[in-house]
Coordinates of N, CA and C in Angstrom, one line a residue:
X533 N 112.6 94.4 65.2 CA 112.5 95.4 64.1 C 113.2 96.7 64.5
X534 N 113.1 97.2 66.0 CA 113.8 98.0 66.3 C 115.0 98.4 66.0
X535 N 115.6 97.0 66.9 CA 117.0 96.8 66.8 C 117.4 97.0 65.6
X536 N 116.6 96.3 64.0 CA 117.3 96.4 62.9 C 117.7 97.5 62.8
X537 N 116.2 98.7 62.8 CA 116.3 99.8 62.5 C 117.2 100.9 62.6
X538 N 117.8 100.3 64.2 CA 118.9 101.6 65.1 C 120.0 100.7 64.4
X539 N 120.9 99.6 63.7 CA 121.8 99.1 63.0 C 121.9 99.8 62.1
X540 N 120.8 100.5 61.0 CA 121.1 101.2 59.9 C 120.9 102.8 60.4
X541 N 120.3 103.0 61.1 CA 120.1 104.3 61.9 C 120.4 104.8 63.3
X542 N 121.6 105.3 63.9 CA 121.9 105.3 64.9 C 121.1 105.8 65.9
X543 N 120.3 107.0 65.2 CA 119.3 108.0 65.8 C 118.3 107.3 66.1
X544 N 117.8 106.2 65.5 CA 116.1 105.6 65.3 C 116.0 105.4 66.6
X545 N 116.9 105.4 67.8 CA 116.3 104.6 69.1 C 116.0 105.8 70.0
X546 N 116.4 107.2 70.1 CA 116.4 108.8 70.2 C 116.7 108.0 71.6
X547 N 116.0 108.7 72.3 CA 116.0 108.9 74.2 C 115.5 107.1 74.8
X548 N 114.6 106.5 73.7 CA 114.4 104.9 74.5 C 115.4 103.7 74.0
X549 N 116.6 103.7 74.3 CA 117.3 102.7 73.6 C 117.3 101.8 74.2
X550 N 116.7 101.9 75.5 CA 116.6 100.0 75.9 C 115.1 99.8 75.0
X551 N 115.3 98.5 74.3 CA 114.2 97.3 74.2 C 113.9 96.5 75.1
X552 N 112.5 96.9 75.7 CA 112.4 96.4 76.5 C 110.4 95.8 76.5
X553 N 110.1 95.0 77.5 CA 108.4 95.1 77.4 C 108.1 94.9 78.6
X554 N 107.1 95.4 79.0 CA 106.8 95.9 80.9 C 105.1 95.5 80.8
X555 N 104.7 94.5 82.0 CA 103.6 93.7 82.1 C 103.1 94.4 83.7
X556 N 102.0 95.2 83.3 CA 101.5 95.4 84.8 C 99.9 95.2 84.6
X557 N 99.4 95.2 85.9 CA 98.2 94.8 86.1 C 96.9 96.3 86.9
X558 N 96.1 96.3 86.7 CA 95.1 97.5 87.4 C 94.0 96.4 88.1
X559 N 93.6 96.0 89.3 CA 93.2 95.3 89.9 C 91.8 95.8 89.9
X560 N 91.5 97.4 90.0 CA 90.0 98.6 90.3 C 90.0 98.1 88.9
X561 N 90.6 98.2 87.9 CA 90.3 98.5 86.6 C 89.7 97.5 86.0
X562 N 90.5 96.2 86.3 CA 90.5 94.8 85.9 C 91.2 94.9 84.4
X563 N 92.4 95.5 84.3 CA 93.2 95.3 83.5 C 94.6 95.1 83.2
X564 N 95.2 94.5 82.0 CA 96.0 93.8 82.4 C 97.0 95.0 80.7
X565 N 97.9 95.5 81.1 CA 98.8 96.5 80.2 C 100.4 95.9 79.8
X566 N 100.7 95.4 78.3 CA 101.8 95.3 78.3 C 101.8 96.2 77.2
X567 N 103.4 96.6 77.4 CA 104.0 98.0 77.0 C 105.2 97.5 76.2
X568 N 105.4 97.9 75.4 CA 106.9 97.4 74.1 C 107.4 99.0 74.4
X569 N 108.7 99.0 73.7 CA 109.8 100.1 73.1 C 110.4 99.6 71.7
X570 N 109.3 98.8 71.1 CA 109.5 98.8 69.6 C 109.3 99.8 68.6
X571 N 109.1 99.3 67.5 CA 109.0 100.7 66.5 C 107.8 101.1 66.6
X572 N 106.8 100.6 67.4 CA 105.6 101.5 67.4 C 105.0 101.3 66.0
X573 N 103.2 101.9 65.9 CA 102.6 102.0 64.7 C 102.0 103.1 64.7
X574 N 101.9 103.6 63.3 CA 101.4 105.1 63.1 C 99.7 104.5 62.7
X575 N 98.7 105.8 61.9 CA 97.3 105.6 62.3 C 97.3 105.0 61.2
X576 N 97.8 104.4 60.4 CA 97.5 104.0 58.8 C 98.2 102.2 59.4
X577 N 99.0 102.4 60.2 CA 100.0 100.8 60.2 C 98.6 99.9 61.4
X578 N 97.9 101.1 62.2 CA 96.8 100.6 63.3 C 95.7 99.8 62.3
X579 N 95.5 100.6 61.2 CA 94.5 100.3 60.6 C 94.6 99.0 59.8
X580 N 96.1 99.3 59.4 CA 96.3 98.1 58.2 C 96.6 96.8 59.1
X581 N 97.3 96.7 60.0 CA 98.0 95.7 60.8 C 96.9 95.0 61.5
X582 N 95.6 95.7 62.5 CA 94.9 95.8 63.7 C 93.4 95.2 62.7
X583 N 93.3 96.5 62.0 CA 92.0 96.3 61.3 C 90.8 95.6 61.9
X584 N 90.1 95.2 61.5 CA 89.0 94.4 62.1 C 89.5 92.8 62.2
X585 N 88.3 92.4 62.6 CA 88.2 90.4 62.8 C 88.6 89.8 61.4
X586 N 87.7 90.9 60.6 CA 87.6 90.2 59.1 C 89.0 90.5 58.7
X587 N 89.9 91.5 58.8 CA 91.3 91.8 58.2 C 92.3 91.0 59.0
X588 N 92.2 89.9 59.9 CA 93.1 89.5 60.4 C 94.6 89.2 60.2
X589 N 95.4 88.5 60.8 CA 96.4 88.7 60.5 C 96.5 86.7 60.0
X590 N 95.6 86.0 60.2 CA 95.6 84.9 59.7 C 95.3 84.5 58.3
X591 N 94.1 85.7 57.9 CA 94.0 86.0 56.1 C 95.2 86.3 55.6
X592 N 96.0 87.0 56.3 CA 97.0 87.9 55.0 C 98.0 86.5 55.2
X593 N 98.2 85.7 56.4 CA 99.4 84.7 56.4 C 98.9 83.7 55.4
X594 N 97.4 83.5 55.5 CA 97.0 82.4 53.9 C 97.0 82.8 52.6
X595 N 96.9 84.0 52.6 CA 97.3 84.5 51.0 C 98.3 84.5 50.9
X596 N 99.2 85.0 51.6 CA 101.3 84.5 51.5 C 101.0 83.4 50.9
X597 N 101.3 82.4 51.8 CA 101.1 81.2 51.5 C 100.6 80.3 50.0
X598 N 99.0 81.3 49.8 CA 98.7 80.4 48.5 C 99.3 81.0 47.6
X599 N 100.5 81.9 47.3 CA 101.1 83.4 46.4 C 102.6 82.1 46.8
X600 N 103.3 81.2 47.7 CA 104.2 80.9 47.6 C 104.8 81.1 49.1
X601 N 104.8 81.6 49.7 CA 105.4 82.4 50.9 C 106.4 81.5 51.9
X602 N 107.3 81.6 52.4 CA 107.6 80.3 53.1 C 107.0 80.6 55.0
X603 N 106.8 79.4 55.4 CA 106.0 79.1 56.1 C 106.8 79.3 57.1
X604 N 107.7 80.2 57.3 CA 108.4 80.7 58.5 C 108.0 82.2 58.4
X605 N 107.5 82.9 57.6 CA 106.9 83.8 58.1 C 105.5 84.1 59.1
X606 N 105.2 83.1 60.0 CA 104.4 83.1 60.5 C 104.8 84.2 61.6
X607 N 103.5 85.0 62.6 CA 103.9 86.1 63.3 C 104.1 87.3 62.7
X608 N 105.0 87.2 61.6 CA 104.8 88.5 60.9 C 103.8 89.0 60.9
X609 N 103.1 88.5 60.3 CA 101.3 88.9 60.0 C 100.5 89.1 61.5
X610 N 101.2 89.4 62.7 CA 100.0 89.3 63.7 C 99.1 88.2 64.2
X611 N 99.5 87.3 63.6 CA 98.7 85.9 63.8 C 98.5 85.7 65.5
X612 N 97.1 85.6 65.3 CA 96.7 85.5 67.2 C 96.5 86.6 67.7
X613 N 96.5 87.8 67.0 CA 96.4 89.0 68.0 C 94.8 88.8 68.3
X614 N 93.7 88.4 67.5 CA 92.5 88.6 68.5 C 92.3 87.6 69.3
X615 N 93.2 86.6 69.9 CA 93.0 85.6 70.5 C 92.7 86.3 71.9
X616 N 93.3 88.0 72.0 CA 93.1 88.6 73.4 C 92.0 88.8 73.7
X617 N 90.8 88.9 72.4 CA 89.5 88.4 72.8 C 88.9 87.4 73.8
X618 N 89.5 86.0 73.7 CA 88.9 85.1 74.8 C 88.9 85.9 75.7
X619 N 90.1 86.6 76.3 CA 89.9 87.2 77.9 C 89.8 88.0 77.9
X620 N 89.1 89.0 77.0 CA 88.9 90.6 76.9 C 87.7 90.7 76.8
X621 N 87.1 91.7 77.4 CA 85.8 92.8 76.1 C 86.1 93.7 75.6
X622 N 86.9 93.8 75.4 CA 87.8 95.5 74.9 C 89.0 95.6 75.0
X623 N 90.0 96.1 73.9 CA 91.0 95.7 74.2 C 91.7 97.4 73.2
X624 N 92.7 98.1 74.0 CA 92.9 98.9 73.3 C 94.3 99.2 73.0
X625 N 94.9 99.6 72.0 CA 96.0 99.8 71.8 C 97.3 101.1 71.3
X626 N 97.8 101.7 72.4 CA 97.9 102.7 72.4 C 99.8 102.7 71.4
X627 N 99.6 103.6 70.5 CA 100.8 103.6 69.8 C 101.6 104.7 69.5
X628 N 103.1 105.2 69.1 CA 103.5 105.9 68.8 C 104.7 105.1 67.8
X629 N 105.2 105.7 66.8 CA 106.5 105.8 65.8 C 106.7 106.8 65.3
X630 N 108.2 106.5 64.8 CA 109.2 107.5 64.8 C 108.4 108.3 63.3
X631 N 107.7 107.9 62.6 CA 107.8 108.5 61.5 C 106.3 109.3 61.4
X632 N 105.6 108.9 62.8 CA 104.5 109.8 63.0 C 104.1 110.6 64.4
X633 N 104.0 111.6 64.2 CA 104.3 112.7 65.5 C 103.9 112.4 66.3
X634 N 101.9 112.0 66.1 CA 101.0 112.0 66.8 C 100.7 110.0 67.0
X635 N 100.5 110.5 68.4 CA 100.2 109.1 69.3 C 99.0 108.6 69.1
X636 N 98.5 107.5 68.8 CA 96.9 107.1 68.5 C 96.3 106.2 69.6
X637 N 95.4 105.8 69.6 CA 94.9 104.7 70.4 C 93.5 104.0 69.3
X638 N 94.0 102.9 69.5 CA 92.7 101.7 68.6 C 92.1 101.1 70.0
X639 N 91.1 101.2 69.3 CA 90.2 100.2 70.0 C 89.1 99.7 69.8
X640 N 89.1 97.9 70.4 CA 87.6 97.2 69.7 C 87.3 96.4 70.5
X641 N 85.7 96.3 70.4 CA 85.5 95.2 71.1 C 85.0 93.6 70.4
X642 N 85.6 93.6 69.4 CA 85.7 92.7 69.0 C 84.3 92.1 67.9
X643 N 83.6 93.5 67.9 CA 82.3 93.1 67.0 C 82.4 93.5 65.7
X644 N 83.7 93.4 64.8 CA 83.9 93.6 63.6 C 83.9 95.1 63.2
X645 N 84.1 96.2 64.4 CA 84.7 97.6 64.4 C 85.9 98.2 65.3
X646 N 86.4 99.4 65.1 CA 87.0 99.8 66.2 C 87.0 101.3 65.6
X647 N 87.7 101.6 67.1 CA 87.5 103.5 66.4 C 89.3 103.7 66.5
X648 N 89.9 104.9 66.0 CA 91.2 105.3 66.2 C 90.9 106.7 66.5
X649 N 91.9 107.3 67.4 CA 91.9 108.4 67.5 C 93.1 109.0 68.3
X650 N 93.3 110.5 68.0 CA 94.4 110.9 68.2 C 94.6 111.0 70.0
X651 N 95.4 110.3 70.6 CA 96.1 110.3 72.2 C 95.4 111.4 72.5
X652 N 94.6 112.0 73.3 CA 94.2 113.2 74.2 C 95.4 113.5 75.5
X653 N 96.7 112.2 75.7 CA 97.1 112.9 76.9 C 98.7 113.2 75.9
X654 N 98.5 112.8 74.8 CA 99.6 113.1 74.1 C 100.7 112.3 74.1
X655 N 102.0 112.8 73.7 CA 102.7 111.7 73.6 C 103.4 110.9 74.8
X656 N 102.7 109.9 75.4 CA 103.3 109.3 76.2 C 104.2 108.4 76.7
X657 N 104.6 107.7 75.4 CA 105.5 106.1 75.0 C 106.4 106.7 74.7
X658 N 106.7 107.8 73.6 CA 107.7 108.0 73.6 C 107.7 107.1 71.8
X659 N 108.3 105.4 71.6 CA 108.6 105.1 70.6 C 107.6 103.6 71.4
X660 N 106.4 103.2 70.8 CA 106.7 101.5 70.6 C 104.9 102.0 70.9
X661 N 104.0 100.3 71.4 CA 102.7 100.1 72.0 C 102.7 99.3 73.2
X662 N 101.4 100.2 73.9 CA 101.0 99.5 74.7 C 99.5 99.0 74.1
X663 N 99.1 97.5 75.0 CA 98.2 96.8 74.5 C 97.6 96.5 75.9
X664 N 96.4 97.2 75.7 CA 95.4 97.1 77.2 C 94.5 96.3 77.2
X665 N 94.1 95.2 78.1 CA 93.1 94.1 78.0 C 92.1 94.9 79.1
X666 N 91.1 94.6 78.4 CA 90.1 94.8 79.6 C 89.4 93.6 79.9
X667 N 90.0 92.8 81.0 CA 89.2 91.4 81.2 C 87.9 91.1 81.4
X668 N 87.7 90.0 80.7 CA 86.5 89.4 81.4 C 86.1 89.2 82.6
X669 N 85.1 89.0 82.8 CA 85.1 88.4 84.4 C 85.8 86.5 84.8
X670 N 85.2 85.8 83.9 CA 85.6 84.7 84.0 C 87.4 84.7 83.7
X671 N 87.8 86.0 83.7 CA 89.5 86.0 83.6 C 90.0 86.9 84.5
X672 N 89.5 87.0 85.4 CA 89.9 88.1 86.2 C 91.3 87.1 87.3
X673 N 91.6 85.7 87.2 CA 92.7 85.6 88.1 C 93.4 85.7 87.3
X674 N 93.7 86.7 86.1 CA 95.2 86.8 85.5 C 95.0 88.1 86.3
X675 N 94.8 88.7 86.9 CA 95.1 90.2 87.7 C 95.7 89.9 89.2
X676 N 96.4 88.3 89.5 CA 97.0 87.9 90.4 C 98.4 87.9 89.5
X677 N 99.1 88.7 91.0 CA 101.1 89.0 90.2 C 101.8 87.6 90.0
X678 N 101.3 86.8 91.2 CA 101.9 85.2 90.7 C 101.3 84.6 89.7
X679 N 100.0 85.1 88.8 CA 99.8 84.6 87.8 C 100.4 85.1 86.2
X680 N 100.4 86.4 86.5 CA 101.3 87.0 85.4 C 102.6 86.8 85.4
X681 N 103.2 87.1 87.0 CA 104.5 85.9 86.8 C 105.0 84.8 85.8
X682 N 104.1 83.9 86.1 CA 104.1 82.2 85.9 C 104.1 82.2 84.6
X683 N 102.8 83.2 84.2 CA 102.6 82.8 82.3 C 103.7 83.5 81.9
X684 N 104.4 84.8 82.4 CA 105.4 85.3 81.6 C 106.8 84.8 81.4
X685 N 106.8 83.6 82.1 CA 107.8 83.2 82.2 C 108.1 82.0 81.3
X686 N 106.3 81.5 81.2 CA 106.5 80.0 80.6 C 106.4 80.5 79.2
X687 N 106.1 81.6 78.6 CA 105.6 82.0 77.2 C 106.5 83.0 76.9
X688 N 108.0 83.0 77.4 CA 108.7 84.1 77.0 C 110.0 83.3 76.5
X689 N 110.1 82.4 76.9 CA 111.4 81.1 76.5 C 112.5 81.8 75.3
X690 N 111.5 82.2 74.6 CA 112.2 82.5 73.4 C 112.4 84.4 72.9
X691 N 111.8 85.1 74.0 CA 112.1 86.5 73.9 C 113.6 86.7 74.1
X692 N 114.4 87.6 73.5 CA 115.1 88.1 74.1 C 115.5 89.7 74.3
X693 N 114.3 89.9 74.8 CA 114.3 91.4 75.2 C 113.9 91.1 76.8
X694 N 114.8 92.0 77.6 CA 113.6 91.9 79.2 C 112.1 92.2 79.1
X695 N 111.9 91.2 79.9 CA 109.7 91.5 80.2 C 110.3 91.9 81.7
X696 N 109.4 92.7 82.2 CA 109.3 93.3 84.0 C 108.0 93.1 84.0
X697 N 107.5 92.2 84.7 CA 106.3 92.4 85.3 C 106.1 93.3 86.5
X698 N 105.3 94.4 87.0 CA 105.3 95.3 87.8 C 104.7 94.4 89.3
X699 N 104.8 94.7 90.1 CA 104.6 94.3 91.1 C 104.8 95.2 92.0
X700 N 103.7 95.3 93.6 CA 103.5 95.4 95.1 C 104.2 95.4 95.6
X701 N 105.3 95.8 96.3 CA 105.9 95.4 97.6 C 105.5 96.5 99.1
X702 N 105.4 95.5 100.2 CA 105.0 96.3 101.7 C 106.2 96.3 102.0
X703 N 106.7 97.8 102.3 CA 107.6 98.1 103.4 C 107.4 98.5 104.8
X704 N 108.1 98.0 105.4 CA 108.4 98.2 107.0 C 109.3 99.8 107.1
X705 N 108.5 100.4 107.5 CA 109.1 102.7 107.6 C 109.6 101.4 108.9
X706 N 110.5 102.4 109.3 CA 111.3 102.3 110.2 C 110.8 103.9 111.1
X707 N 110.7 104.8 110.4 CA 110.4 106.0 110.9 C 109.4 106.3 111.8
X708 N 108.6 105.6 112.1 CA 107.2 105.5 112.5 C 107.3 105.0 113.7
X709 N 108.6 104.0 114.3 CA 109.0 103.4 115.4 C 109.7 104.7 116.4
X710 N 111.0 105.5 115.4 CA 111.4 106.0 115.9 C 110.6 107.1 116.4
X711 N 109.6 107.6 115.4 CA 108.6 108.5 116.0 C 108.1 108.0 117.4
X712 N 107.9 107.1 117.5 CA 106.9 106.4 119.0 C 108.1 106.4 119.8
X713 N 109.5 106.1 119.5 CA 110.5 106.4 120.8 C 110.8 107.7 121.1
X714 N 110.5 108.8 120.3 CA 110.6 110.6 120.3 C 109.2 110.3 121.1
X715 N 108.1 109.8 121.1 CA 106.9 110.0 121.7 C 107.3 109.8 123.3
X716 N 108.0 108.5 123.6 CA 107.9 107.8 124.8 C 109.4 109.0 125.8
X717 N 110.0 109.3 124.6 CA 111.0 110.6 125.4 C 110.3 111.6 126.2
X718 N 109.6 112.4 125.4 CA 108.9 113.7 125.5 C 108.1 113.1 126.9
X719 N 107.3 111.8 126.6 CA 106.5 111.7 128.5 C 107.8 111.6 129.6
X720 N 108.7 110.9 128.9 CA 109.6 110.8 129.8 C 110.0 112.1 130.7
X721 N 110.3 113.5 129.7 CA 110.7 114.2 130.4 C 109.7 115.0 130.9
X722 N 108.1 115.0 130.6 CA 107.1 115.3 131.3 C 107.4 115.1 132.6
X723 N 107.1 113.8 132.6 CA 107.6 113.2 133.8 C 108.3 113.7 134.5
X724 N 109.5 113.7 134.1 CA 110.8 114.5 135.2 C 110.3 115.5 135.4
X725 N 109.4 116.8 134.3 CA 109.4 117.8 135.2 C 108.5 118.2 136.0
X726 N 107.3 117.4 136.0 CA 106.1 117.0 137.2 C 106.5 116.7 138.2
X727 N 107.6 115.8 138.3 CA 108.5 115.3 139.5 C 108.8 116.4 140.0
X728 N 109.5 117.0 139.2 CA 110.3 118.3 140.1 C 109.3 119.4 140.2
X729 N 108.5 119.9 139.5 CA 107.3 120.3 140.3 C 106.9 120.1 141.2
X730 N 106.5 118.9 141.2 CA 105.9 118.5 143.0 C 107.2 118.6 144.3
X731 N 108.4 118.4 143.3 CA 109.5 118.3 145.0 C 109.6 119.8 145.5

């Protein structure tokens, strides 16, 4: 939708013109954050789009449907978005668009409410959402990097925007050796001048 957007609008992409979506994990937190650079939703699109259990996005695809609708608009409608329930208790969704200043965040736990409210750290996305799972316990091995790997890979076949999943790496400082050879110098020349003190 982005992409359409910046085709008729050169500007609509401002400062984020990669499309992109970035998958990282909080292991303390037990959460699992993917981040878009799509067009984002304002507090009225959170409401209408997100809504409750009862507003899903599988009602509005069966009223399409009994109205005529062709059965390739599926997705459109959000279909599946509370499926992040099985592995959530909470799930929040932090948003910004071009056509609304202020940054929101939704959030529910899935008991047929949610609250919205205006970003307190302000605008941080820039243009698009992020979608924060707060896992279960019985789902907590999707907070292993080879497990978000594997699924992102098997369930993305058909994206064609980059996904990054964030990941750990241990580096070897090299500096920390050379410090210990500055260390082993300095006795060295202790040394020598103990020597020559005593001669």
């Amino acid at each position: 939708k982005a992409r359409f957007h910046s085709v008729q609008d050169e500007t609509f992409l401002g400062d984020a013109k990669d499309l992109e979506i970035k998958i990282e994990h909080d292991a303390d937190a037990k959460t699992i954050s993917i981040t878009d650079t799509g067009v984002g939703m304002s507090k009225a699109d959170l409401i209408n789009n997100l809504g409750t259990v009862a507003k899903s996005g599988t009602t509005n695809f069966l009223e399409a449907m009994a109205e005529g609708a062709d059965s390739n608009l599926i997705g459109q409608f959000g279909v599946g978005f509370y499926s992040a329930f099985l592995v959530a208790d909470k799930v929040s969704v932090t948003s910004k668009c071009n056509e609304d200043a202020t940054q929101h965040v939704w959030e529910s736990t899935a008991d047929a409410s949610f609250t919205i409210v205006a970003d307190p750290r302000g605008n941080t996305l820039g243009r698009g959402s992020r979608v924060t799972l707060h896992l279960k316990e019985d789902a907590h091995d999707y907070l292993s990097e080879d497990k978000l790997k594997e699924a992102s890979k098997k369930y993305s076949q058909f994206i064609q925007f980059p996904i990054y999943v964030k990941v750990k790496k241990e580096v070897d400082v090299e500096a920390e050796e050379e410090d210990d050879d500055d260390d082993k110098e300095d006795d060295e020349e202790k040394d020598d001048v103990e020597t020559k003190d005593d001669e």
